[in-house]
PDB file of C-alpha atoms in Angstrom:
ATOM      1  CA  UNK A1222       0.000   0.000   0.000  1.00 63.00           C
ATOM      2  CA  UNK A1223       0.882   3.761  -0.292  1.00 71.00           C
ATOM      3  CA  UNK A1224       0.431   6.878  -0.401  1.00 72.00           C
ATOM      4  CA  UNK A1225       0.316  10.744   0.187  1.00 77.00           C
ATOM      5  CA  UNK A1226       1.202  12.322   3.683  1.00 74.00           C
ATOM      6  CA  UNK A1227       0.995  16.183   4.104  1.00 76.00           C
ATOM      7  CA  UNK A1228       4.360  17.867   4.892  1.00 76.00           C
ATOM      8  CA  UNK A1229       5.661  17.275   8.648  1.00 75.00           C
ATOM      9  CA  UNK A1230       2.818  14.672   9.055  1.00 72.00           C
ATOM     10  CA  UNK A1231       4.951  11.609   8.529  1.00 80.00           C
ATOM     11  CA  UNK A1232       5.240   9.559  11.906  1.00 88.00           C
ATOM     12  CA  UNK A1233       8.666   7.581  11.916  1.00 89.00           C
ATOM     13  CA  UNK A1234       9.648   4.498  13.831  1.00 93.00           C
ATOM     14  CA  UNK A1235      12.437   6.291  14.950  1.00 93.00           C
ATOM     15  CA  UNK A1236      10.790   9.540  17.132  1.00 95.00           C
ATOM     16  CA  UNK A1237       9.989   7.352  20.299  1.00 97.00           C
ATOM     17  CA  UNK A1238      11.621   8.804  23.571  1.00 97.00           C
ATOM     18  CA  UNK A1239      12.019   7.274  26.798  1.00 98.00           C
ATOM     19  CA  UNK A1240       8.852   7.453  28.913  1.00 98.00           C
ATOM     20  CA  UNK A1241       6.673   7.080  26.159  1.00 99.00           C
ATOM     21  CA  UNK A1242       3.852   4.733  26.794  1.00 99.00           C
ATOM     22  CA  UNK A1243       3.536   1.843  24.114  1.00 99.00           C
ATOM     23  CA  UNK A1244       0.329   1.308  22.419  1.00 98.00           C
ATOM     24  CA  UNK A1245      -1.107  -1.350  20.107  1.00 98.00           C
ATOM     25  CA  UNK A1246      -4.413  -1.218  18.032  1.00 95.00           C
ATOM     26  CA  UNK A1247      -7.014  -4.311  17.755  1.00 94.00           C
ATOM     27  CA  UNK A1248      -6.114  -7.530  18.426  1.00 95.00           C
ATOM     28  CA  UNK A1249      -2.660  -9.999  17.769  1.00 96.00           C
ATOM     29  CA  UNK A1250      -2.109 -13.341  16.981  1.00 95.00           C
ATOM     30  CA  UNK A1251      -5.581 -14.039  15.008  1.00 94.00           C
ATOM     31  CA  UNK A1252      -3.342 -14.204  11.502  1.00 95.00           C
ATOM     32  CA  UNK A1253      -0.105 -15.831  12.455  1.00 94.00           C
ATOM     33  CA  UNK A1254      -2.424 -18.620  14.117  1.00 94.00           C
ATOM     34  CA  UNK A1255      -4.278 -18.744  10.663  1.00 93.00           C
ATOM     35  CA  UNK A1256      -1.511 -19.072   8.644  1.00 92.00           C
ATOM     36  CA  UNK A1257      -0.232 -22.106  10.498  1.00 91.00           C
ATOM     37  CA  UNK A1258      -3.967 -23.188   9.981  1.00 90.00           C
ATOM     38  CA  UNK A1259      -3.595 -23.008   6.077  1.00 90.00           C
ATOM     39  CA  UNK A1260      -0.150 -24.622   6.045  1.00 88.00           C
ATOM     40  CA  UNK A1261      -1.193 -27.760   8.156  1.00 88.00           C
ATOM     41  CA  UNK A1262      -4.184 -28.363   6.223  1.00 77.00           C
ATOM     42  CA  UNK A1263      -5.172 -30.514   3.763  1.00 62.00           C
ATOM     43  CA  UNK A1264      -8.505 -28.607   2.684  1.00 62.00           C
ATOM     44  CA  UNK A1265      -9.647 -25.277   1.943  1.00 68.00           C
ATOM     45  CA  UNK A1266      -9.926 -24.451   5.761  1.00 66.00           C
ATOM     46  CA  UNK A1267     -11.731 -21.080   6.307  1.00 74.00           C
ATOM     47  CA  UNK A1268     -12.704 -19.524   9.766  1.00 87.00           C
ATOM     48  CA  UNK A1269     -11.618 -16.118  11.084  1.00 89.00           C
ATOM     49  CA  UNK A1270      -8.035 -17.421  12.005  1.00 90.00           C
ATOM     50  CA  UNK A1271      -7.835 -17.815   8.306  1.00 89.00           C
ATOM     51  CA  UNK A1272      -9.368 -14.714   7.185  1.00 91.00           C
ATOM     52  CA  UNK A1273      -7.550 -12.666   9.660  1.00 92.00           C
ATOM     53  CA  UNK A1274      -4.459 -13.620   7.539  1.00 93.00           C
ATOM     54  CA  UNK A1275      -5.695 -13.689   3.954  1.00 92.00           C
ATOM     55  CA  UNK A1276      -7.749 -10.519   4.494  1.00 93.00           C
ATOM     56  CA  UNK A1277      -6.247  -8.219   6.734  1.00 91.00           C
ATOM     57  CA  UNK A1278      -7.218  -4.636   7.430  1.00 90.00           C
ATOM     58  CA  UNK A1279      -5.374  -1.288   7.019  1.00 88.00           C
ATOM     59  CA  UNK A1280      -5.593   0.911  10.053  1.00 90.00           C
ATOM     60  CA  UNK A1281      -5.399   3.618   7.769  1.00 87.00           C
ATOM     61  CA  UNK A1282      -8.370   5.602   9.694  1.00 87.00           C
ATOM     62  CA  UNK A1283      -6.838   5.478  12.715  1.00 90.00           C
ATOM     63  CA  UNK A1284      -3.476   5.652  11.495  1.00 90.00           C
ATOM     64  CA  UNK A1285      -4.433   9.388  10.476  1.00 89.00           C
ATOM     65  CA  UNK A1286      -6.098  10.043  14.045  1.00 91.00           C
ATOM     66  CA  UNK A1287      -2.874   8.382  15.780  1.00 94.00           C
ATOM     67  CA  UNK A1288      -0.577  10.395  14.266  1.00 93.00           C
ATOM     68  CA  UNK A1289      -2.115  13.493  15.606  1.00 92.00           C
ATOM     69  CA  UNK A1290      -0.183  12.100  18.932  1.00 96.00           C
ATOM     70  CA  UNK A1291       2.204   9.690  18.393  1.00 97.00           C
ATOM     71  CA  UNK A1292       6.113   9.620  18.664  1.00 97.00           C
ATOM     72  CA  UNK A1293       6.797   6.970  16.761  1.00 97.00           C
ATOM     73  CA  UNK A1294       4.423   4.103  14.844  1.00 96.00           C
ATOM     74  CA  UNK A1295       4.995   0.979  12.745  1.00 96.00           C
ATOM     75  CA  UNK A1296       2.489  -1.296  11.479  1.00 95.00           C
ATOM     76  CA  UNK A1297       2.827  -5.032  13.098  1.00 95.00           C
ATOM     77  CA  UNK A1298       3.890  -7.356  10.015  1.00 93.00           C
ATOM     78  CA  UNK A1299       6.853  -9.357  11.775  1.00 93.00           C
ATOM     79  CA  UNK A1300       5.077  -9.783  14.876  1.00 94.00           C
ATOM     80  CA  UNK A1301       4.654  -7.432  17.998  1.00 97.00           C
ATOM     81  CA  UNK A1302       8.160  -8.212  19.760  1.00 96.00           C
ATOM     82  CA  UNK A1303      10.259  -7.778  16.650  1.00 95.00           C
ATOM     83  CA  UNK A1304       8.735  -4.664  15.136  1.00 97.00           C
ATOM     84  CA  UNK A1305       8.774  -3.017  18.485  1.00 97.00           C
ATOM     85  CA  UNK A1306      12.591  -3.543  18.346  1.00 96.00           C
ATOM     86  CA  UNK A1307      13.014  -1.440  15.343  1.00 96.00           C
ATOM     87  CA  UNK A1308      10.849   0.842  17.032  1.00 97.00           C
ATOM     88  CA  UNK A1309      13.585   1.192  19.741  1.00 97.00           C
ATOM     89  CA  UNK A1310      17.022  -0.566  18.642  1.00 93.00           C
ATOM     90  CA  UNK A1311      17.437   2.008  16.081  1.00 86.00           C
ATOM     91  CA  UNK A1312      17.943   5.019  18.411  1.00 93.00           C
ATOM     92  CA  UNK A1313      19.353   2.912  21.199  1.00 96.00           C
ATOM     93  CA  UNK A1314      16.627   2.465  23.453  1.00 97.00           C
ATOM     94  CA  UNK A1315      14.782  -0.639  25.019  1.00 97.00           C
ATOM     95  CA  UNK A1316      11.345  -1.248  26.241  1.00 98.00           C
ATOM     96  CA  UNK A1317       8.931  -2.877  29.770  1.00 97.00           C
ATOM     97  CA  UNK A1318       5.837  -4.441  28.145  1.00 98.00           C
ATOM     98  CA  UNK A1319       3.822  -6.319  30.500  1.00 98.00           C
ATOM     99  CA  UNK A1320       2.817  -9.317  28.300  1.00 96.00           C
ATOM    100  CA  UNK A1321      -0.803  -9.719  29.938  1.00 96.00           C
ATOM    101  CA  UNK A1322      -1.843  -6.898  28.707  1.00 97.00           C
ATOM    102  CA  UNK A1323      -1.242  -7.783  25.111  1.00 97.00           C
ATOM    103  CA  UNK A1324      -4.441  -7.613  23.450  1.00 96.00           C
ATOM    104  CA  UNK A1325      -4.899 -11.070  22.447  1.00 95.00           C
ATOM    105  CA  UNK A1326      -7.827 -12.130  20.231  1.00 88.00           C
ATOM    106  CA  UNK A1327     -10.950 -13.560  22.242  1.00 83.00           C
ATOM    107  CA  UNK A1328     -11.034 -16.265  19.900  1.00 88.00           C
ATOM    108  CA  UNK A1329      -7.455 -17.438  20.129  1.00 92.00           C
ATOM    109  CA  UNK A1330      -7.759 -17.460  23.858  1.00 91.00           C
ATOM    110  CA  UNK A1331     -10.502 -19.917  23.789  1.00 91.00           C
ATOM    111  CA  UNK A1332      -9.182 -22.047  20.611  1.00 90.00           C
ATOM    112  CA  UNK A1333      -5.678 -22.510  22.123  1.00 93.00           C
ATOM    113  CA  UNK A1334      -3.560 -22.254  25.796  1.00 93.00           C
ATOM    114  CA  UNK A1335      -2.683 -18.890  27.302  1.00 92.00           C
ATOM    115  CA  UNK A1336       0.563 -19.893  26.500  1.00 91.00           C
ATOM    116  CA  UNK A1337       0.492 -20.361  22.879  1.00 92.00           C
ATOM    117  CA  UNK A1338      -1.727 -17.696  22.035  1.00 94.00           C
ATOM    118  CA  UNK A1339       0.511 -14.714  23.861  1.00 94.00           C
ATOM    119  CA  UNK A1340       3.235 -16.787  21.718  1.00 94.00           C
ATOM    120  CA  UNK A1341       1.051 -15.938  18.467  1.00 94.00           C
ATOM    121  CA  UNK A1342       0.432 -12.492  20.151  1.00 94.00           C
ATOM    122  CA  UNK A1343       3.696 -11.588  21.095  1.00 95.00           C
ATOM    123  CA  UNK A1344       5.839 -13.240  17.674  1.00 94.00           C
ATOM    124  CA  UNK A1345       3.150 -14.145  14.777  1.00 92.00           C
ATOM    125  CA  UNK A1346       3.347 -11.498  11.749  1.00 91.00           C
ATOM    126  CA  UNK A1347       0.880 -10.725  10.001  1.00 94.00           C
ATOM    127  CA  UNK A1348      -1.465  -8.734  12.072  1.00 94.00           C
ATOM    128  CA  UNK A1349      -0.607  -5.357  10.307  1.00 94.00           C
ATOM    129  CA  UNK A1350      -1.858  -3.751  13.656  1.00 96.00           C
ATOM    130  CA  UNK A1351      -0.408  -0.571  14.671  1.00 97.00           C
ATOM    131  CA  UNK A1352       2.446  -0.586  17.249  1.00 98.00           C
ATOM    132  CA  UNK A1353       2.744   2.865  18.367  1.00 98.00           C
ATOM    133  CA  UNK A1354       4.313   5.472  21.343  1.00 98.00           C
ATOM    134  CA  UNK A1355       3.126   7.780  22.553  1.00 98.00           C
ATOM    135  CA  UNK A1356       4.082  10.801  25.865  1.00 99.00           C
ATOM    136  CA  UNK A1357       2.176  10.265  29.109  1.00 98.00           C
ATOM    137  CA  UNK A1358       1.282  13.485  29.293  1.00 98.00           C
ATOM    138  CA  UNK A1359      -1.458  13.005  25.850  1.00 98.00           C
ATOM    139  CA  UNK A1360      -2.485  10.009  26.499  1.00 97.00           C
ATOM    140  CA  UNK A1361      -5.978  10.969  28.325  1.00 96.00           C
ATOM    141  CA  UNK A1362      -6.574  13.188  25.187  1.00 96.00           C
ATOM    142  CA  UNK A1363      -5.833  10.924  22.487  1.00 95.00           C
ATOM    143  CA  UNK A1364      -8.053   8.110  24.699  1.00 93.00           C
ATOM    144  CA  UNK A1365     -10.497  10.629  24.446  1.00 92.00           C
ATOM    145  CA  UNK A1366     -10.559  11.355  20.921  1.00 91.00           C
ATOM    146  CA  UNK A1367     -10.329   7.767  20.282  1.00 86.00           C
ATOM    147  CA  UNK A1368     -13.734   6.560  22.060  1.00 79.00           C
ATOM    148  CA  UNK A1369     -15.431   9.091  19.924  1.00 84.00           C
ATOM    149  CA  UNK A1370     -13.700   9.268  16.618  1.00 83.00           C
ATOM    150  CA  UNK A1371     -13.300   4.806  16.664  1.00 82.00           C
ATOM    151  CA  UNK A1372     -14.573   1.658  17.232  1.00 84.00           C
ATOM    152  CA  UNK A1373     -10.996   0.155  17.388  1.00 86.00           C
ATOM    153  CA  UNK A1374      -9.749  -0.682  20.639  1.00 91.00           C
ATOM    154  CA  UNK A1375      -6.285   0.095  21.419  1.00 94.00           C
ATOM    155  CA  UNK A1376      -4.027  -1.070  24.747  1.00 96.00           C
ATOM    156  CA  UNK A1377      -1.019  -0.155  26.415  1.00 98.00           C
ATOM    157  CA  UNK A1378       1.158  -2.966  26.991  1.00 98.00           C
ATOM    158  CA  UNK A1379       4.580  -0.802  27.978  1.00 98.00           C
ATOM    159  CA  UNK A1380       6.621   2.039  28.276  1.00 98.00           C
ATOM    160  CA  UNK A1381       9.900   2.944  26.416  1.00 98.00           C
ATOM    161  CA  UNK A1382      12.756   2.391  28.784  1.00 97.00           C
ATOM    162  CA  UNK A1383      17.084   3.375  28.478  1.00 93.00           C
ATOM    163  CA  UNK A1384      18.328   0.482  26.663  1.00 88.00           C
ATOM    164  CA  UNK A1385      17.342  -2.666  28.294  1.00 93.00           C
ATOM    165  CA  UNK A1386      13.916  -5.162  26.535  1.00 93.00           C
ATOM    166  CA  UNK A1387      12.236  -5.970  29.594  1.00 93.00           C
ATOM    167  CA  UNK A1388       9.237  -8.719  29.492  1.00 95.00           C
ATOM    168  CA  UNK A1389       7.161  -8.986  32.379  1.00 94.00           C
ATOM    169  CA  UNK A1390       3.572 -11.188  33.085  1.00 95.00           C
ATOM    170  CA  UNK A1391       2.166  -9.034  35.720  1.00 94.00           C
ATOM    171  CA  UNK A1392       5.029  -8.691  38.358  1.00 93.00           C
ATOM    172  CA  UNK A1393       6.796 -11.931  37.183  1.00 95.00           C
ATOM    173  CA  UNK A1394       9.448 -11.913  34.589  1.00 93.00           C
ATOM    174  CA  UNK A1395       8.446 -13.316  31.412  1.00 93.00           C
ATOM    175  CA  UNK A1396      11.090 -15.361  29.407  1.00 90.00           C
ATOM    176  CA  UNK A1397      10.542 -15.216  25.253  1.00 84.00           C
ATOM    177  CA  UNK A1398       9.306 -18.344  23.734  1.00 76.00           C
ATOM    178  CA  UNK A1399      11.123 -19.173  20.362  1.00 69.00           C
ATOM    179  CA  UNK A1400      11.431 -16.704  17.833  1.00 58.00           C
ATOM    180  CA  UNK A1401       8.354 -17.402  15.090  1.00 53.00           C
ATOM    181  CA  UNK A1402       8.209 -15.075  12.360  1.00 51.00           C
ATOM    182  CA  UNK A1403       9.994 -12.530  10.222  1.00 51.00           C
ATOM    183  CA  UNK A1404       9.652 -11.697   6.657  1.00 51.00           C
ATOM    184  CA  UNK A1405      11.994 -12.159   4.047  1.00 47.00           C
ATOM    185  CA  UNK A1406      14.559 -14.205   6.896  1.00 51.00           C
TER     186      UNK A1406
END
């Protein structure tokens, strides 16, 4: 996809600043899930696993609305832990996201453990979500704009941080499954 972006309107992966909070948009995992779906079966499979990876949806709305407010923004294709490192390796900063507040698709929760769906939620590709930062100081307004200018619901999972990528499940470190995804690797 592409476009046209007014002057100075551009949001860049690379504007994110420690303190900012980390925001996603929708839900993870759905696609990743249904691509394994696809490739381990021997019909024409088709259920919303499947259709959240053959038809996915452009945030391009809110895109427009985000950028009003974010820092930096990148749309989740590799998966949500690998695109939020080029979010923050690229201007030598790390990350805290607290991996139970990942916004995990209802479906994929009941379909599969808790443990293999924050696996599809946290490294599946394919979403094309929006992963973006934003200060603390705006995030009240843009929440505000947001419940009356979307139906999308967005989460924070994490805050930008100096240079270490910290994991967390509530209080309790969280340790990275196996990398999954990456395009073009």
């Amino acid at each position: 996809m592409q476009g046209y972006v007014e002057k100075d309107q551009y949001i860049t992966r690379t504007g994110a600043k420690v303190g900012d909070l980390i925001f996603i948009s929708g839900y993870l995992g759905s696609a990743a899930y249904g691509l394994e779906l696809i490739k381990n079966s021997n019909s024409e499979l088709r259920n919303d696993f499947t259709d959240a990876f053959l038809y996915p949806r452009p945030r391009n709305n809110e895109g427009i609305l985000i950028a009003k407010y974010a820092t930096a923004m990148i749309d989740i294709s590799d998966g949500f832990f690998i695109d939020l490192q080029k979010i923050t390796t690229h201007v030598g900063l790390g990350f805290e996201v607290d991996v139970s507040q990942l916004p995990i698709a209802g479906n994929l929760t009941k379909e599969l453990t808790l443990n293999k769906s924050v696996k599809y939620a946290l490294l599946g590709g394919d979403d094309y979500e929006l992963c973006f930062t934003i200060p603390p100081h705006l995030e009240s307004q843009f929440l505000d704009e947001l419940s009356s200018e979307s139906n999308l619901d967005f989460s924070c999972v994490g805050e930008i941080k100096g240079s270490d990528e910290v994991l967390t499940f509530g209080d309790k470190a969280y340790d990275l499954p196996n990398h999954m995804f990456e395009h073009f690797k």
